[in-house]
GROMACS .gro file of C-alpha atoms in nm:
model
  198
    1UNK     CA    1   1.433  -6.558   5.985
    2UNK     CA    2   1.659  -6.610   6.295
    3UNK     CA    3   2.029  -6.716   6.304
    4UNK     CA    4   2.190  -6.957   6.570
    5UNK     CA    5   2.519  -6.729   6.569
    6UNK     CA    6   2.704  -7.019   6.429
    7UNK     CA    7   2.956  -7.017   6.243
    8UNK     CA    8   3.129  -6.685   6.327
    9UNK     CA    9   3.147  -6.432   6.195
   10UNK     CA   10   2.773  -6.429   6.137
   11UNK     CA   11   2.703  -6.413   5.769
   12UNK     CA   12   2.322  -6.452   5.710
   13UNK     CA   13   2.196  -6.395   5.366
   14UNK     CA   14   1.817  -6.410   5.256
   15UNK     CA   15   1.658  -6.434   4.904
   16UNK     CA   16   1.316  -6.442   4.765
   17UNK     CA   17   1.229  -6.629   4.441
   18UNK     CA   18   0.915  -6.738   4.263
   19UNK     CA   19   0.836  -7.120   4.259
   20UNK     CA   20   0.519  -7.112   4.042
   21UNK     CA   21   0.245  -6.878   3.913
   22UNK     CA   22   0.045  -6.771   3.619
   23UNK     CA   23   0.270  -6.473   3.557
   24UNK     CA   24   0.566  -6.309   3.689
   25UNK     CA   25   0.660  -6.200   4.055
   26UNK     CA   26   0.870  -5.900   4.068
   27UNK     CA   27   1.017  -5.838   4.420
   28UNK     CA   28   1.072  -5.491   4.558
   29UNK     CA   29   1.404  -5.608   4.714
   30UNK     CA   30   1.459  -5.997   4.685
   31UNK     CA   31   1.728  -5.993   4.953
   32UNK     CA   32   1.507  -5.851   5.230
   33UNK     CA   33   1.290  -6.055   5.447
   34UNK     CA   34   1.011  -5.797   5.455
   35UNK     CA   35   0.950  -5.683   5.097
   36UNK     CA   36   0.697  -5.628   4.834
   37UNK     CA   37   0.608  -5.809   4.525
   38UNK     CA   38   0.413  -5.693   4.212
   39UNK     CA   39   0.234  -5.973   3.994
   40UNK     CA   40   0.187  -5.950   3.611
   41UNK     CA   41  -0.138  -6.143   3.615
   42UNK     CA   42  -0.394  -6.253   3.887
   43UNK     CA   43  -0.398  -6.626   4.011
   44UNK     CA   44  -0.203  -6.843   4.261
   45UNK     CA   45   0.164  -6.789   4.323
   46UNK     CA   46   0.409  -6.979   4.524
   47UNK     CA   47   0.717  -6.778   4.658
   48UNK     CA   48   1.021  -6.916   4.845
   49UNK     CA   49   1.222  -6.745   5.113
   50UNK     CA   50   1.569  -6.896   5.139
   51UNK     CA   51   1.810  -6.832   5.428
   52UNK     CA   52   2.186  -6.906   5.412
   53UNK     CA   53   2.429  -6.857   5.707
   54UNK     CA   54   2.722  -7.030   5.513
   55UNK     CA   55   2.669  -7.339   5.736
   56UNK     CA   56   2.301  -7.427   5.675
   57UNK     CA   57   2.058  -7.327   5.393
   58UNK     CA   58   1.673  -7.366   5.465
   59UNK     CA   59   1.368  -7.217   5.297
   60UNK     CA   60   0.995  -7.165   5.360
   61UNK     CA   61   0.738  -7.123   5.084
   62UNK     CA   62   0.445  -6.902   5.074
   63UNK     CA   63   0.139  -6.965   4.860
   64UNK     CA   64  -0.109  -6.683   4.792
   65UNK     CA   65  -0.379  -6.566   4.557
   66UNK     CA   66  -0.313  -6.232   4.378
   67UNK     CA   67  -0.543  -5.997   4.227
   68UNK     CA   68  -0.496  -5.706   3.987
   69UNK     CA   69  -0.803  -5.490   4.051
   70UNK     CA   70  -1.096  -5.463   4.323
   71UNK     CA   71  -1.314  -5.645   4.074
   72UNK     CA   72  -1.104  -5.961   4.100
   73UNK     CA   73  -1.105  -5.927   4.480
   74UNK     CA   74  -1.495  -5.919   4.491
   75UNK     CA   75  -1.495  -6.205   4.249
   76UNK     CA   76  -1.274  -6.400   4.488
   77UNK     CA   77  -1.506  -6.335   4.772
   78UNK     CA   78  -1.807  -6.487   4.577
   79UNK     CA   79  -1.655  -6.767   4.378
   80UNK     CA   80  -1.389  -7.050   4.430
   81UNK     CA   81  -1.171  -7.039   4.230
   82UNK     CA   82  -1.277  -6.689   4.104
   83UNK     CA   83  -1.044  -6.644   3.813
   84UNK     CA   84  -1.144  -6.966   3.640
   85UNK     CA   85  -1.512  -7.005   3.742
   86UNK     CA   86  -1.699  -6.890   3.432
   87UNK     CA   87  -2.004  -6.786   3.638
   88UNK     CA   88  -1.769  -6.500   3.761
   89UNK     CA   89  -1.747  -6.315   3.433
   90UNK     CA   90  -1.854  -5.941   3.449
   91UNK     CA   91  -2.122  -6.002   3.190
   92UNK     CA   92  -2.311  -6.301   3.325
   93UNK     CA   93  -2.615  -6.319   3.546
   94UNK     CA   94  -2.581  -6.636   3.761
   95UNK     CA   95  -2.884  -6.570   3.985
   96UNK     CA   96  -3.105  -6.479   3.687
   97UNK     CA   97  -3.227  -6.147   3.868
   98UNK     CA   98  -3.155  -5.908   3.577
   99UNK     CA   99  -2.839  -5.774   3.728
  100UNK     CA  100  -2.516  -5.898   3.540
  101UNK     CA  101  -2.220  -5.927   3.769
  102UNK     CA  102  -2.063  -5.595   3.691
  103UNK     CA  103  -2.391  -5.435   3.817
  104UNK     CA  104  -2.392  -5.656   4.129
  105UNK     CA  105  -2.020  -5.554   4.212
  106UNK     CA  106  -2.111  -5.186   4.146
  107UNK     CA  107  -2.409  -5.171   4.370
  108UNK     CA  108  -2.273  -5.411   4.644
  109UNK     CA  109  -2.527  -5.654   4.588
  110UNK     CA  110  -2.518  -6.049   4.622
  111UNK     CA  111  -2.454  -6.215   4.293
  112UNK     CA  112  -2.600  -6.542   4.405
  113UNK     CA  113  -2.918  -6.396   4.560
  114UNK     CA  114  -3.184  -6.291   4.302
  115UNK     CA  115  -3.291  -5.946   4.443
  116UNK     CA  116  -3.341  -5.747   4.135
  117UNK     CA  117  -3.218  -5.377   4.092
  118UNK     CA  118  -3.144  -5.175   4.394
  119UNK     CA  119  -3.180  -4.844   4.206
  120UNK     CA  120  -3.491  -4.662   4.338
  121UNK     CA  121  -3.684  -4.360   4.197
  122UNK     CA  122  -3.878  -4.094   4.391
  123UNK     CA  123  -4.036  -3.759   4.315
  124UNK     CA  124  -3.873  -3.434   4.444
  125UNK     CA  125  -4.093  -3.119   4.501
  126UNK     CA  126  -3.887  -2.803   4.431
  127UNK     CA  127  -4.062  -2.474   4.401
  128UNK     CA  128  -4.397  -2.607   4.344
  129UNK     CA  129  -4.275  -2.833   4.065
  130UNK     CA  130  -4.203  -3.193   4.061
  131UNK     CA  131  -3.867  -3.373   3.948
  132UNK     CA  132  -3.778  -3.731   3.897
  133UNK     CA  133  -3.499  -3.841   4.149
  134UNK     CA  134  -3.296  -4.153   4.122
  135UNK     CA  135  -3.093  -4.322   4.425
  136UNK     CA  136  -2.799  -4.556   4.344
  137UNK     CA  137  -2.625  -4.756   4.608
  138UNK     CA  138  -2.256  -4.787   4.556
  139UNK     CA  139  -2.027  -5.050   4.672
  140UNK     CA  140  -1.738  -4.848   4.844
  141UNK     CA  141  -1.489  -5.128   4.756
  142UNK     CA  142  -1.562  -5.082   4.378
  143UNK     CA  143  -1.308  -4.789   4.338
  144UNK     CA  144  -1.280  -4.873   3.967
  145UNK     CA  145  -1.637  -4.807   3.881
  146UNK     CA  146  -1.788  -4.490   3.727
  147UNK     CA  147  -2.157  -4.407   3.771
  148UNK     CA  148  -2.319  -4.159   3.512
  149UNK     CA  149  -2.685  -4.083   3.554
  150UNK     CA  150  -2.866  -3.967   3.239
  151UNK     CA  151  -3.221  -3.846   3.160
  152UNK     CA  152  -3.456  -3.823   2.860
  153UNK     CA  153  -3.808  -3.712   2.755
  154UNK     CA  154  -3.783  -3.944   2.448
  155UNK     CA  155  -3.738  -4.304   2.479
  156UNK     CA  156  -3.740  -4.357   2.114
  157UNK     CA  157  -3.425  -4.155   2.046
  158UNK     CA  158  -3.124  -4.340   2.192
  159UNK     CA  159  -2.918  -4.011   2.130
  160UNK     CA  160  -3.141  -3.805   2.356
  161UNK     CA  161  -3.004  -3.954   2.687
  162UNK     CA  162  -2.789  -3.691   2.862
  163UNK     CA  163  -2.637  -3.618   3.204
  164UNK     CA  164  -2.586  -3.232   3.130
  165UNK     CA  165  -2.781  -3.012   3.404
  166UNK     CA  166  -2.877  -3.294   3.620
  167UNK     CA  167  -2.852  -3.205   4.012
  168UNK     CA  168  -2.633  -3.426   4.225
  169UNK     CA  169  -2.767  -3.424   4.569
  170UNK     CA  170  -2.555  -3.665   4.725
  171UNK     CA  171  -2.242  -3.847   4.600
  172UNK     CA  172  -2.057  -4.047   4.864
  173UNK     CA  173  -1.865  -4.382   4.856
  174UNK     CA  174  -2.195  -4.555   4.931
  175UNK     CA  175  -2.469  -4.359   4.753
  176UNK     CA  176  -2.541  -4.142   4.458
  177UNK     CA  177  -2.872  -3.945   4.449
  178UNK     CA  178  -2.930  -3.739   4.132
  179UNK     CA  179  -3.238  -3.506   4.041
  180UNK     CA  180  -3.375  -3.431   3.711
  181UNK     CA  181  -3.319  -3.066   3.589
  182UNK     CA  182  -3.662  -3.067   3.374
  183UNK     CA  183  -3.992  -3.082   3.582
  184UNK     CA  184  -4.220  -3.355   3.488
  185UNK     CA  185  -4.588  -3.270   3.448
  186UNK     CA  186  -4.874  -3.268   3.210
  187UNK     CA  187  -4.740  -3.353   2.864
  188UNK     CA  188  -4.382  -3.401   2.990
  189UNK     CA  189  -4.261  -3.733   3.065
  190UNK     CA  190  -3.918  -3.800   3.220
  191UNK     CA  191  -3.694  -4.091   3.231
  192UNK     CA  192  -3.373  -4.175   3.422
  193UNK     CA  193  -3.100  -4.445   3.406
  194UNK     CA  194  -2.766  -4.514   3.536
  195UNK     CA  195  -2.463  -4.618   3.333
  196UNK     CA  196  -2.192  -4.819   3.501
  197UNK     CA  197  -1.848  -4.848   3.351
  198UNK     CA  198  -1.527  -5.002   3.471
   0.00000   0.00000   0.00000
């Protein structure tokens, strides 16, 4: 905002207001040109900055997309319009690769490229014993995701899955590697899985 120094004395005021949007815009300080705004729901908003020097009044509108969480940002990067496209829903698998959108988001994989699960398994040899190991890629932008690796010897008992005692070898913003704490061998089968929650 600039003023032409007329009339004098200079008296320039500015004011932000909301023109449209699916929710409410709450400005940090509506009278400041540089301010912040919080949204009550995601979607497309239009805000107006008005300037008045007591002789002339003018305004400029600003239209932008607002998101409430990292998942909505990821959805917007992959669908247009993200917040109204049914294919963007967390529980859907639009590329039919067996990974719902929540998993694609958590793992950092493409929701429109059928690639299957990026989770890998390997064996770790420790003190002459073999342990199952799981490697999980993590999307560093998915800061609202919790990964829990669990293991069991009994696939018939859903209550036997546990994360207790598992060895976390690596846990960074991009990768989680977890090793089982029960050695596999003759008569001992081990299984691992990762649970993803938001």
